[in-house]
Amino acid sequence: MCGIIGYTGFEEATGKVTCGLEILEYRGYDSVGICAKGQDGIKLLKTKGRVSSLNEALSKSPIDSAFCAIGHTRWATHGAPSDTNAHPHNVGRTYLVHNGIIENYKELKAELEKGGVKFLSETDTEVGCALINKYYEEGCDPHTAILKATGFMHGSYAFAIMFEGEDNTIYAVRKGSPLIIAKGIDGYYLASDLTALLPFTKVYCSLNEGEVVRLTKDGAFIFNKGEPDWKVTNMSFESAKKGGYDHFMLKEMNEQPNAIKNALSPRIKDGLPDFSCDGIDDSFFEDIKEIHIVACGSAMHAGLLAAPIIEGLCMVPCRSYIASEYRYNPPFTQKGTLVIIVSQSGETADSLASLRYAKSQGLKTLGIVNAVETTIAREADFCAYTYAGPEIAVATTKGYTTQASLLYLFAVAMSFKKGITDKENAKSLTECLFFEAPQVVEQTLERGEEIKAIAKEIYESQSIFYIGRGLDYALSQEASLKLKEISYVHCEAYAAGELKHGTISLIERGTPVIAIATEEALFDKMDSNIKEVKSRGSHTVLICTDKMENAHACADRVFVLPRSSRIGGIFGAILAVQMIAYEVARLRGCDIDKPRNLAKSVTVE
């Protein structure tokens, strides 16, 4: 949520920073800005809108001979999108960009106003800038000024700061929000996301909580530590580009067959699940009495899908919890409770807070994360990376799919290690996950024309409903979220059996109802539920496996998934609903990769 990029070195800075901002736009895109040290001192330029607006402004008012700059693309929290509220902010001799939220900014602002500071924006960020500037102008060196000011701040922050009098130098500090520094042959960089650094270098270091760093053209220095612990990423710049697809979302949907294999292959040995590469041996599973899966958004939906699978295979209670509720309304826990935190970014604020709460209760924690070297990955007792690769579209596709597949494999591993599932069945389930699921996903992707036909029938609707039973209800919740977040169509998911308890009153003539039916034991019940809404005038769409008899007589439009086992049916249905959401949004002319009001990584509560 919001993106930061900075550079100091031997080459022109503004082009590098705007390039990084274009990559970071998926983190926020309502306003954007840059400040750079040019030949006439530090110059600030910011505007409402996207990076294209900033590039237009720079073409009219270039910053010449600038070898040091910081930039920011914003997702508004405090104050509406505007030129004034955009970052960077400047107070006195201090220029600053910020990700996160300063929770006590009102109290700090009141004290600073008593001291004569006049604020121009509605943001908490300007307050942070003013407080750091106060100590800098009182004679503190930049490091001391930053430490003193942040000592009074509550909340989360990643700051990149330039000071007048500190030529071609960037200071940075983080708490709660991610920040990465990097070393290139042309100088030094910082960013809130590794993908923004890939055009320039692969050598990076993730800052730890509370660390303050100074970047100059000659080096990077972490105070109280010294030289950064540099690492080399295996991510490529090409992997973060569209690669000829119209949208990142379409590209990432098509990457899912390989993404599933990438997530699972390190955890399969001799045809059986094996998480030893994550430091998880047989003893890990011995004392687990219950499991809590804690996450937000689509990651939480992956938990909803996985929870009954884990319960059924492992014979232990398992529930999926919304992370923003978990620590404020904590459920009963006991010795032997495993808390699994699922997060694509590894920085989701509520999920991170839930992780810290679980650890404070002495509970064992496992992070399932895509982005490497992130806070959740580092702080969890154990971490299993999904290896999905960069996911740029705000609406997750391969992130959700890899989370679901990895949680399913975890369930098989635990059941086998506990002696509940025998070797033959464990091998069979593992084979279905690794070979069949990607194959069904690929076969579903090849049937785009059928999905387009469904989308054409429903894209003008004001309300759409998904229904399902069992695992299909969990799939329906993700399907509903995917549709409404990128197409802006009101969409709700309901347990099909609940329709007659009130929800059916919302069905009008022509209202689309999309039913998911992959649970063979529930086909007869789903058939009845579809007929209930169809008799009230609904336009019915059925997504089902080939095992559902008389499917074409049941609904107005039927999408029969490729022939497969139960596991393949689940993943085929996931792809079908993602494709429906994409095609509906495309027909409605929506900005698919950057839905309004949304950002990729939610690093504030």
XYZ file of C-alpha atoms in Angstrom:
605
model
C 0.000 0.000 0.000
C 1.846 3.017 -1.413
C 5.193 2.630 -3.108
C 8.624 4.108 -2.338
C 11.658 4.280 -4.606
C 14.945 6.130 -4.129
C 18.328 6.378 -5.819
C 21.673 8.066 -5.245
C 24.640 7.457 -7.474
C 26.590 8.404 -10.577
C 23.758 8.621 -13.112
C 20.675 10.809 -13.592
C 18.161 9.971 -10.879
C 14.749 11.140 -12.102
C 14.418 8.573 -14.889
C 15.333 5.735 -12.539
C 12.849 6.874 -9.916
C 9.976 7.322 -12.365
C 10.763 3.886 -13.831
C 10.512 2.410 -10.334
C 7.288 4.294 -9.675
C 5.698 2.829 -12.800
C 6.468 -0.653 -11.500
C 5.133 0.257 -8.047
C 1.840 1.693 -9.275
C 0.030 -1.505 -8.333
C 0.683 -0.557 -4.681
C -1.167 2.753 -5.015
C -2.117 5.037 -7.857
C -4.138 8.053 -6.742
C -1.228 10.529 -6.573
C 2.492 10.538 -7.177
C 5.559 12.691 -6.582
C 9.319 13.021 -6.627
C 11.968 15.210 -5.048
C 15.490 15.355 -6.402
C 18.731 17.163 -5.640
C 19.473 19.119 -8.815
C 21.987 21.817 -9.586
C 19.714 24.407 -7.963
C 19.084 22.459 -4.782
C 16.293 20.047 -3.830
C 13.257 20.385 -6.074
C 9.874 18.822 -5.348
C 7.238 17.912 -7.924
C 3.999 16.056 -7.147
C 0.557 15.653 -8.626
C -2.783 13.941 -8.273
C -3.123 10.990 -10.642
C -0.745 8.373 -11.964
C 2.909 8.282 -12.946
C 1.985 9.442 -16.450
C 0.850 12.734 -14.883
C 4.203 13.090 -13.120
C 6.095 12.362 -16.333
C 4.076 15.063 -18.064
C 4.915 17.521 -15.292
C 8.619 16.600 -15.479
C 8.627 17.180 -19.236
C 7.472 20.761 -18.592
C 9.656 21.324 -15.530
C 12.676 18.991 -15.660
C 15.031 18.536 -12.738
C 18.471 18.829 -14.342
C 21.695 17.236 -13.103
C 19.969 15.312 -10.342
C 21.922 12.337 -9.012
C 19.821 11.742 -5.897
C 16.019 11.430 -5.685
C 13.144 9.820 -3.806
C 9.669 9.141 -5.174
C 6.302 7.879 -4.011
C 3.058 6.587 -5.466
C 0.146 6.849 -3.057
C -2.898 4.931 -1.896
C -4.771 7.516 0.148
C -5.377 6.974 3.863
C -5.242 10.401 5.515
C -6.614 13.046 3.185
C -8.204 12.705 -0.229
C -6.052 12.306 -3.361
C -4.729 15.766 -4.254
C -1.554 17.585 -5.252
C -1.175 18.832 -1.677
C -1.675 15.479 0.016
C 0.656 13.689 -2.400
C 4.165 12.718 -1.265
C 6.961 13.778 -0.904
C 6.269 16.247 1.889
C 8.565 19.097 2.814
C 8.817 20.864 6.145
C 11.752 23.217 6.676
C 14.940 21.477 5.563
C 13.457 17.959 5.463
C 11.866 16.087 2.550
C 10.162 12.776 3.163
C 8.080 9.948 1.666
C 6.191 7.496 3.842
C 4.372 4.167 3.756
C 2.238 3.257 6.758
C 0.162 5.163 9.287
C 1.268 7.320 12.234
C -1.588 6.526 14.590
C -0.961 9.364 17.061
C -0.416 12.035 14.413
C -3.207 14.256 15.793
C -1.514 14.594 19.164
C 1.889 15.179 17.545
C 0.382 17.703 15.144
C -1.200 19.687 17.986
C 2.152 19.927 19.790
C 3.978 20.982 16.647
C 1.358 23.623 15.866
C 1.920 25.094 19.332
C 5.555 25.436 18.301
C 4.601 27.418 15.206
C 4.533 24.742 12.514
C 1.903 25.404 9.847
C 0.642 22.365 8.016
C -0.507 22.383 4.401
C -1.908 18.866 3.970
C -4.350 16.551 5.733
C -1.793 13.762 6.027
C -0.134 12.053 8.940
C 3.024 11.959 6.803
C 3.533 15.723 6.911
C 3.409 15.476 10.711
C 6.182 12.867 10.648
C 8.228 15.089 8.362
C 7.723 18.096 10.639
C 8.768 16.171 13.754
C 11.980 14.898 12.161
C 12.691 18.398 10.843
C 12.178 19.873 14.320
C 15.045 17.860 15.738
C 17.211 18.365 12.651
C 16.836 22.139 12.840
C 17.548 22.026 16.576
C 21.026 20.756 15.673
C 20.673 16.985 15.727
C 22.444 15.021 13.030
C 20.048 13.159 10.680
C 20.413 9.809 12.454
C 19.670 11.308 15.864
C 16.801 13.413 14.516
C 15.190 10.316 13.011
C 15.583 8.269 16.192
C 14.213 11.027 18.415
C 11.212 11.675 16.180
C 10.273 8.050 15.565
C 10.543 7.411 19.292
C 7.347 9.468 19.668
C 5.477 7.840 16.771
C 2.935 5.055 17.205
C 1.933 2.938 14.235
C 3.860 1.848 11.175
C 6.235 3.622 8.857
C 8.808 3.247 6.156
C 10.476 6.626 5.644
C 12.887 7.707 2.918
C 14.284 11.130 3.760
C 16.450 13.806 2.166
C 17.889 16.677 4.204
C 19.181 20.015 3.008
C 22.863 20.079 3.891
C 23.259 16.333 3.294
C 24.045 16.410 -0.417
C 23.149 13.349 -2.501
C 22.330 11.361 0.634
C 19.177 9.428 1.484
C 18.295 8.256 4.975
C 15.694 5.578 5.622
C 14.052 3.809 8.544
C 11.264 1.259 8.872
C 8.842 -0.094 11.442
C 5.989 -2.336 10.331
C 6.180 -1.339 6.659
C 8.736 -3.015 4.369
C 11.814 -1.297 2.981
C 14.599 -2.786 0.891
C 17.972 -1.306 -0.040
C 19.986 -2.411 -3.058
C 23.466 -2.073 -4.551
C 24.035 -1.452 -8.245
C 27.091 -0.720 -10.345
C 25.761 2.832 -10.751
C 24.954 3.589 -7.092
C 22.531 2.621 -4.329
C 18.771 2.219 -4.266
C 15.889 1.723 -1.876
C 12.310 0.637 -2.468
C 9.252 -0.725 -0.712
C 9.151 -3.677 -3.110
C 11.921 -5.731 -4.676
C 10.225 -5.693 -8.085
C 10.934 -1.941 -8.424
C 14.663 -2.651 -8.129
C 14.876 -5.422 -10.723
C 15.565 -3.131 -13.714
C 18.710 -1.904 -11.953
C 20.151 -4.661 -9.769
C 19.557 -8.028 -8.118
C 21.721 -7.326 -5.044
C 19.541 -6.343 -2.113
C 19.108 -6.263 1.659
C 15.804 -6.134 3.564
C 15.925 -3.702 6.469
C 14.950 -5.050 9.875
C 12.553 -3.332 12.264
C 13.948 -0.069 13.588
C 17.083 -0.029 11.432
C 18.253 3.326 10.099
C 20.315 3.381 6.910
C 22.323 6.062 5.098
C 22.758 5.774 1.336
C 25.316 7.737 -0.678
C 26.750 7.187 -4.141
C 29.684 5.415 -2.502
C 27.947 3.032 -0.125
C 25.212 1.951 2.262
C 25.643 2.095 6.017
C 23.211 0.673 8.578
C 23.657 2.472 11.899
C 24.633 0.254 14.826
C 25.343 -2.525 12.359
C 27.588 -1.389 9.519
C 27.723 -3.001 6.083
C 24.398 -4.499 4.924
C 24.094 -8.262 4.578
C 23.705 -8.300 0.805
C 21.789 -11.090 -0.951
C 21.112 -11.864 -4.603
C 17.558 -12.491 -5.799
C 16.761 -15.008 -8.507
C 13.792 -12.934 -9.671
C 14.139 -11.353 -13.101
C 12.873 -8.074 -14.478
C 11.172 -9.967 -17.297
C 9.109 -11.925 -14.770
C 7.627 -8.626 -13.558
C 6.602 -7.494 -17.083
C 3.410 -8.258 -19.001
C 5.130 -10.436 -21.574
C 2.704 -9.586 -24.397
C -0.504 -10.074 -22.389
C -3.114 -7.307 -22.266
C -3.077 -7.291 -18.471
C -0.916 -8.581 -15.653
C -3.955 -10.437 -14.337
C -4.300 -12.361 -17.602
C -0.573 -13.138 -17.582
C -0.697 -14.324 -13.991
C -3.748 -16.518 -14.604
C -1.827 -18.203 -17.417
C 1.196 -18.704 -15.158
C -0.791 -20.795 -12.694
C -0.020 -24.293 -14.012
C 3.703 -23.666 -13.524
C 3.106 -21.737 -10.308
C 1.382 -24.743 -8.718
C 4.289 -26.986 -9.684
C 6.819 -24.450 -8.392
C 4.994 -24.302 -5.062
C 4.777 -28.067 -4.643
C 7.920 -29.529 -6.232
C 10.351 -28.615 -3.411
C 7.977 -30.363 -0.983
C 7.676 -33.706 -2.756
C 10.200 -36.503 -2.276
C 9.762 -39.995 -3.692
C 6.164 -39.134 -4.537
C 5.286 -38.173 -0.958
C 4.882 -34.764 0.694
C 8.047 -33.647 2.463
C 8.419 -30.198 4.020
C 11.958 -30.744 5.274
C 13.198 -27.964 2.956
C 11.204 -25.618 5.216
C 12.712 -27.049 8.388
C 9.552 -29.068 9.079
C 10.299 -32.667 10.082
C 8.063 -35.431 11.421
C 8.203 -34.062 14.969
C 6.520 -30.838 13.797
C 3.184 -32.640 13.422
C 3.241 -34.730 16.616
C 1.662 -32.371 19.130
C -0.738 -30.397 16.896
C -4.178 -30.469 18.514
C -5.850 -27.754 16.447
C -5.013 -25.360 13.604
C -5.942 -21.727 13.056
C -5.435 -20.307 9.565
C -5.256 -16.520 9.811
C -5.253 -14.224 6.781
C -6.979 -11.395 4.904
C -8.910 -11.260 1.644
C -8.160 -13.996 -0.863
C -5.574 -15.551 1.441
C -8.314 -15.960 4.041
C -10.472 -17.606 1.360
C -7.631 -20.046 0.688
C -7.857 -20.820 4.396
C -11.627 -21.326 4.156
C -11.013 -23.843 1.388
C -8.205 -25.599 3.239
C -9.781 -25.812 6.699
C -12.306 -28.599 5.957
C -9.689 -30.436 3.900
C -7.278 -30.365 6.844
C -9.992 -31.435 9.285
C -11.087 -34.291 7.035
C -7.596 -35.598 6.367
C -5.919 -34.908 9.705
C -8.744 -35.325 12.219
C -7.904 -32.099 14.079
C -10.107 -29.007 14.389
C -9.184 -26.331 11.851
C -10.731 -22.919 11.268
C -9.931 -19.956 9.050
C -9.980 -16.555 10.750
C -10.030 -13.008 9.431
C -6.749 -11.501 10.598
C -8.247 -8.101 11.458
C -10.495 -9.844 13.999
C -8.155 -12.517 15.310
C -6.229 -10.608 17.964
C -9.126 -8.342 18.977
C -11.570 -11.223 19.396
C -9.180 -14.110 19.972
C -10.530 -17.662 19.876
C -9.765 -20.270 22.473
C -6.287 -21.733 22.089
C -4.452 -24.495 23.866
C -1.027 -26.017 23.979
C -0.711 -27.680 20.606
C -2.456 -24.933 18.595
C -0.675 -24.248 15.310
C -1.307 -20.823 13.783
C -0.761 -20.617 10.023
C -0.418 -17.060 8.733
C -1.064 -16.781 4.988
C 0.028 -13.661 3.090
C 1.086 -13.079 -0.507
C 3.131 -9.979 0.356
C 4.432 -11.150 3.726
C 3.760 -7.648 5.034
C -0.029 -7.569 5.494
C -0.465 -5.475 8.642
C -3.350 -7.369 10.266
C -1.790 -10.736 9.471
C 1.541 -9.623 10.919
C -0.201 -8.377 14.061
C -1.969 -11.740 14.372
C 1.354 -13.535 14.014
C 2.838 -11.460 16.812
C -0.220 -12.084 18.975
C 0.059 -15.840 18.431
C 3.745 -15.794 19.323
C 2.989 -13.771 22.460
C 0.661 -16.612 23.496
C 3.437 -19.165 23.049
C 1.796 -20.761 19.999
C 3.721 -22.405 17.156
C 3.497 -20.368 13.952
C 3.922 -21.173 10.271
C 3.989 -18.492 7.584
C 2.864 -19.247 4.044
C 4.264 -16.356 2.029
C 5.167 -15.529 -1.559
C 7.468 -12.515 -1.245
C 10.859 -13.552 0.127
C 12.659 -11.955 3.055
C 9.487 -10.217 4.238
C 8.489 -9.591 7.836
C 6.050 -12.490 8.251
C 8.554 -14.847 6.628
C 11.256 -13.747 9.055
C 9.183 -13.632 12.240
C 7.184 -16.867 11.917
C 8.718 -19.919 13.599
C 8.584 -21.703 10.242
C 8.011 -20.390 6.732
C 6.965 -22.098 3.503
C 7.336 -19.924 0.409
C 4.803 -20.377 -2.387
C 7.350 -19.465 -5.097
C 4.582 -17.954 -7.234
C 6.912 -15.256 -8.564
C 5.998 -11.564 -8.860
C 2.260 -10.914 -8.760
C 1.583 -7.413 -10.044
C -2.184 -7.362 -10.628
C -3.973 -6.127 -7.530
C -6.512 -8.969 -7.747
C -4.620 -12.115 -6.820
C -4.842 -15.215 -8.983
C -1.700 -17.330 -8.786
C -1.148 -16.142 -5.219
C -4.460 -17.687 -4.146
C -3.949 -20.835 -6.207
C -0.484 -21.540 -4.822
C -1.667 -20.886 -1.266
C -4.531 -23.342 -1.753
C -2.305 -26.010 -3.304
C 0.370 -25.665 -0.617
C -2.202 -25.867 2.199
C -3.680 -28.980 0.567
C -0.235 -30.610 0.375
C 0.371 -29.647 4.014
C -2.852 -31.471 4.930
C -1.691 -34.605 3.084
C 1.726 -34.408 4.772
C 0.251 -34.064 8.239
C -2.260 -36.859 7.699
C 0.472 -39.190 6.435
C 2.928 -38.320 9.213
C 0.206 -38.921 11.825
C -0.602 -42.317 10.294
C -4.163 -41.400 9.281
C -3.554 -41.627 5.515
C -1.559 -44.607 4.308
C 1.376 -44.375 1.917
C -0.596 -45.378 -1.174
C -3.329 -42.776 -0.646
C -0.814 -40.078 0.291
C 1.044 -40.737 -2.969
C -2.205 -40.649 -4.923
C -3.280 -37.301 -3.441
C 0.183 -35.836 -3.973
C 0.185 -36.987 -7.584
C -3.227 -35.395 -8.170
C -2.019 -32.088 -6.743
C 1.249 -32.000 -8.661
C 0.216 -33.452 -12.025
C -3.538 -33.313 -12.397
C -4.325 -29.910 -10.865
C -1.938 -27.977 -13.177
C -3.208 -29.975 -16.162
C -6.854 -29.164 -15.402
C -5.934 -25.504 -14.888
C -4.253 -25.456 -18.304
C -7.204 -27.158 -19.984
C -9.600 -24.657 -18.397
C -7.494 -21.733 -19.614
C -7.821 -23.048 -23.169
C -11.611 -22.641 -23.053
C -11.708 -18.884 -23.037
C -14.467 -18.605 -25.654
C -16.904 -20.468 -23.403
C -16.081 -18.148 -20.533
C -16.530 -15.101 -22.776
C -20.001 -16.349 -23.682
C -20.914 -16.545 -19.984
C -19.515 -13.065 -19.362
C -21.511 -11.548 -22.229
C -24.729 -12.806 -20.660
C -24.083 -11.295 -17.228
C -21.742 -8.281 -17.509
C -24.528 -5.675 -17.600
C -26.191 -7.012 -14.455
C -26.329 -4.895 -11.324
C -26.195 -7.873 -8.956
C -24.768 -11.382 -9.317
C -24.817 -14.242 -6.830
C -22.534 -17.244 -6.390
C -23.816 -20.315 -4.553
C -22.181 -23.547 -3.473
C -22.068 -26.198 -0.763
C -19.111 -27.521 1.188
C -15.830 -26.665 -0.515
C -17.808 -25.071 -3.320
C -19.157 -22.491 -0.887
C -15.564 -21.586 0.028
C -14.768 -21.309 -3.689
C -17.864 -19.128 -4.133
C -16.571 -16.619 -1.612
C -13.333 -16.156 -3.542
C -15.290 -16.066 -6.825
C -17.519 -13.317 -5.496
C -14.587 -11.243 -4.245
C -12.743 -11.603 -7.544
C -15.736 -10.429 -9.557
C -16.642 -7.396 -7.485
C -13.111 -6.141 -6.871
C -12.227 -5.793 -10.565
C -15.618 -5.301 -12.271
C -17.407 -3.267 -9.534
C -20.531 -5.430 -9.939
C -22.301 -6.141 -6.684
C -21.716 -9.833 -6.052
C -22.368 -12.010 -3.026
C -21.637 -15.620 -2.187
C -24.145 -17.732 -0.289
C -24.253 -21.248 1.039
C -26.784 -22.779 -1.347
C -28.768 -24.319 1.498
C -29.352 -20.858 2.999
C -31.194 -19.483 -0.025
C -34.642 -20.331 1.292
C -33.857 -18.683 4.642
C -34.112 -15.178 3.231
C -31.628 -14.658 0.439
C -33.970 -15.907 -2.265
C -35.994 -12.701 -1.837
C -33.210 -10.902 -3.717
C -33.728 -12.973 -6.853
C -35.489 -11.068 -9.625
C -36.158 -11.980 -13.241
C -32.821 -12.088 -15.041
C -30.647 -11.975 -11.905
C -27.578 -14.118 -12.617
C -26.894 -16.914 -10.147
C -23.674 -18.865 -10.692
C -23.610 -22.273 -9.016
C -20.388 -24.186 -8.376
C -20.751 -27.960 -8.063
C -17.601 -30.029 -7.676
C -18.713 -31.932 -4.551
C -20.191 -35.142 -5.968
C -22.038 -36.098 -2.770
C -23.937 -32.788 -2.914
C -24.977 -32.755 -6.573
C -28.637 -33.588 -5.879
C -28.886 -30.804 -3.307
C -27.264 -28.308 -5.705
C -29.660 -29.360 -8.463
C -32.580 -28.477 -6.185
C -31.054 -25.126 -5.221
C -30.494 -24.161 -8.847
C -34.086 -25.012 -9.669
C -35.272 -22.863 -6.754
C -33.676 -19.727 -8.175
C -34.454 -20.609 -11.777
C -38.167 -20.881 -10.940
C -37.966 -17.289 -9.646
C -36.645 -16.044 -12.993
C -32.924 -16.188 -12.347
C -30.463 -16.600 -15.207
C -28.546 -19.640 -13.979
C -24.961 -20.610 -14.745
C -23.559 -23.927 -13.539
C -19.868 -24.741 -13.174
C -19.617 -28.460 -12.498
C -17.610 -31.617 -13.054
C -18.490 -34.170 -15.712
C -19.859 -36.438 -12.975
C -22.965 -34.301 -12.498
C -25.751 -35.980 -14.456
C -28.368 -33.923 -16.330
C -26.330 -30.764 -15.782
C -27.484 -29.196 -19.058
C -31.109 -29.660 -18.061
C -30.429 -27.977 -14.739
C -29.163 -24.519 -15.712
C -29.412 -21.998 -18.554
C -25.666 -22.086 -19.193
C -23.314 -24.901 -18.166
C -19.529 -24.999 -18.006
C -18.384 -28.591 -17.535
C -14.905 -28.771 -16.051
C -12.272 -31.050 -17.589
C -12.522 -34.686 -16.504
C -10.568 -35.136 -13.264
C -10.592 -36.223 -9.629
C -12.005 -34.120 -6.811
C -8.724 -32.190 -6.540
C -8.665 -31.366 -10.232
C -12.271 -30.190 -10.067
C -11.449 -27.736 -7.297
C -8.611 -26.124 -9.226
C -10.529 -26.117 -12.496
C -13.361 -24.241 -10.787
C -10.881 -21.733 -9.350
C -9.708 -20.910 -12.866
C -13.212 -20.710 -14.288
C -14.348 -18.084 -11.768
C -11.142 -16.073 -12.188
C -11.704 -16.039 -15.946
C -15.346 -14.975 -15.521
C -14.280 -12.046 -13.338
C -11.619 -11.018 -15.851
C -13.964 -11.153 -18.856
C -16.784 -9.286 -17.087
C -14.357 -6.531 -16.068
C -12.967 -6.366 -19.608
C -16.440 -5.997 -21.120
C -17.255 -3.238 -18.623
C -14.080 -1.346 -19.573
C -12.569 -1.492 -16.077
C -8.921 -0.941 -15.186
C -8.356 -4.615 -14.440
C -4.855 -4.481 -12.948
C -5.551 -1.396 -10.838
C -9.094 -1.518 -9.444
C -10.368 1.660 -7.859
C -9.698 2.179 -4.145
C -7.575 -0.985 -3.886
C -3.866 -1.591 -3.448
C -1.836 -4.770 -3.628
C -0.188 -4.866 -0.232
C -2.223 -3.655 2.745
C 0.412 -2.583 5.240
C -1.915 -0.582 7.504
C -4.779 -1.737 9.692
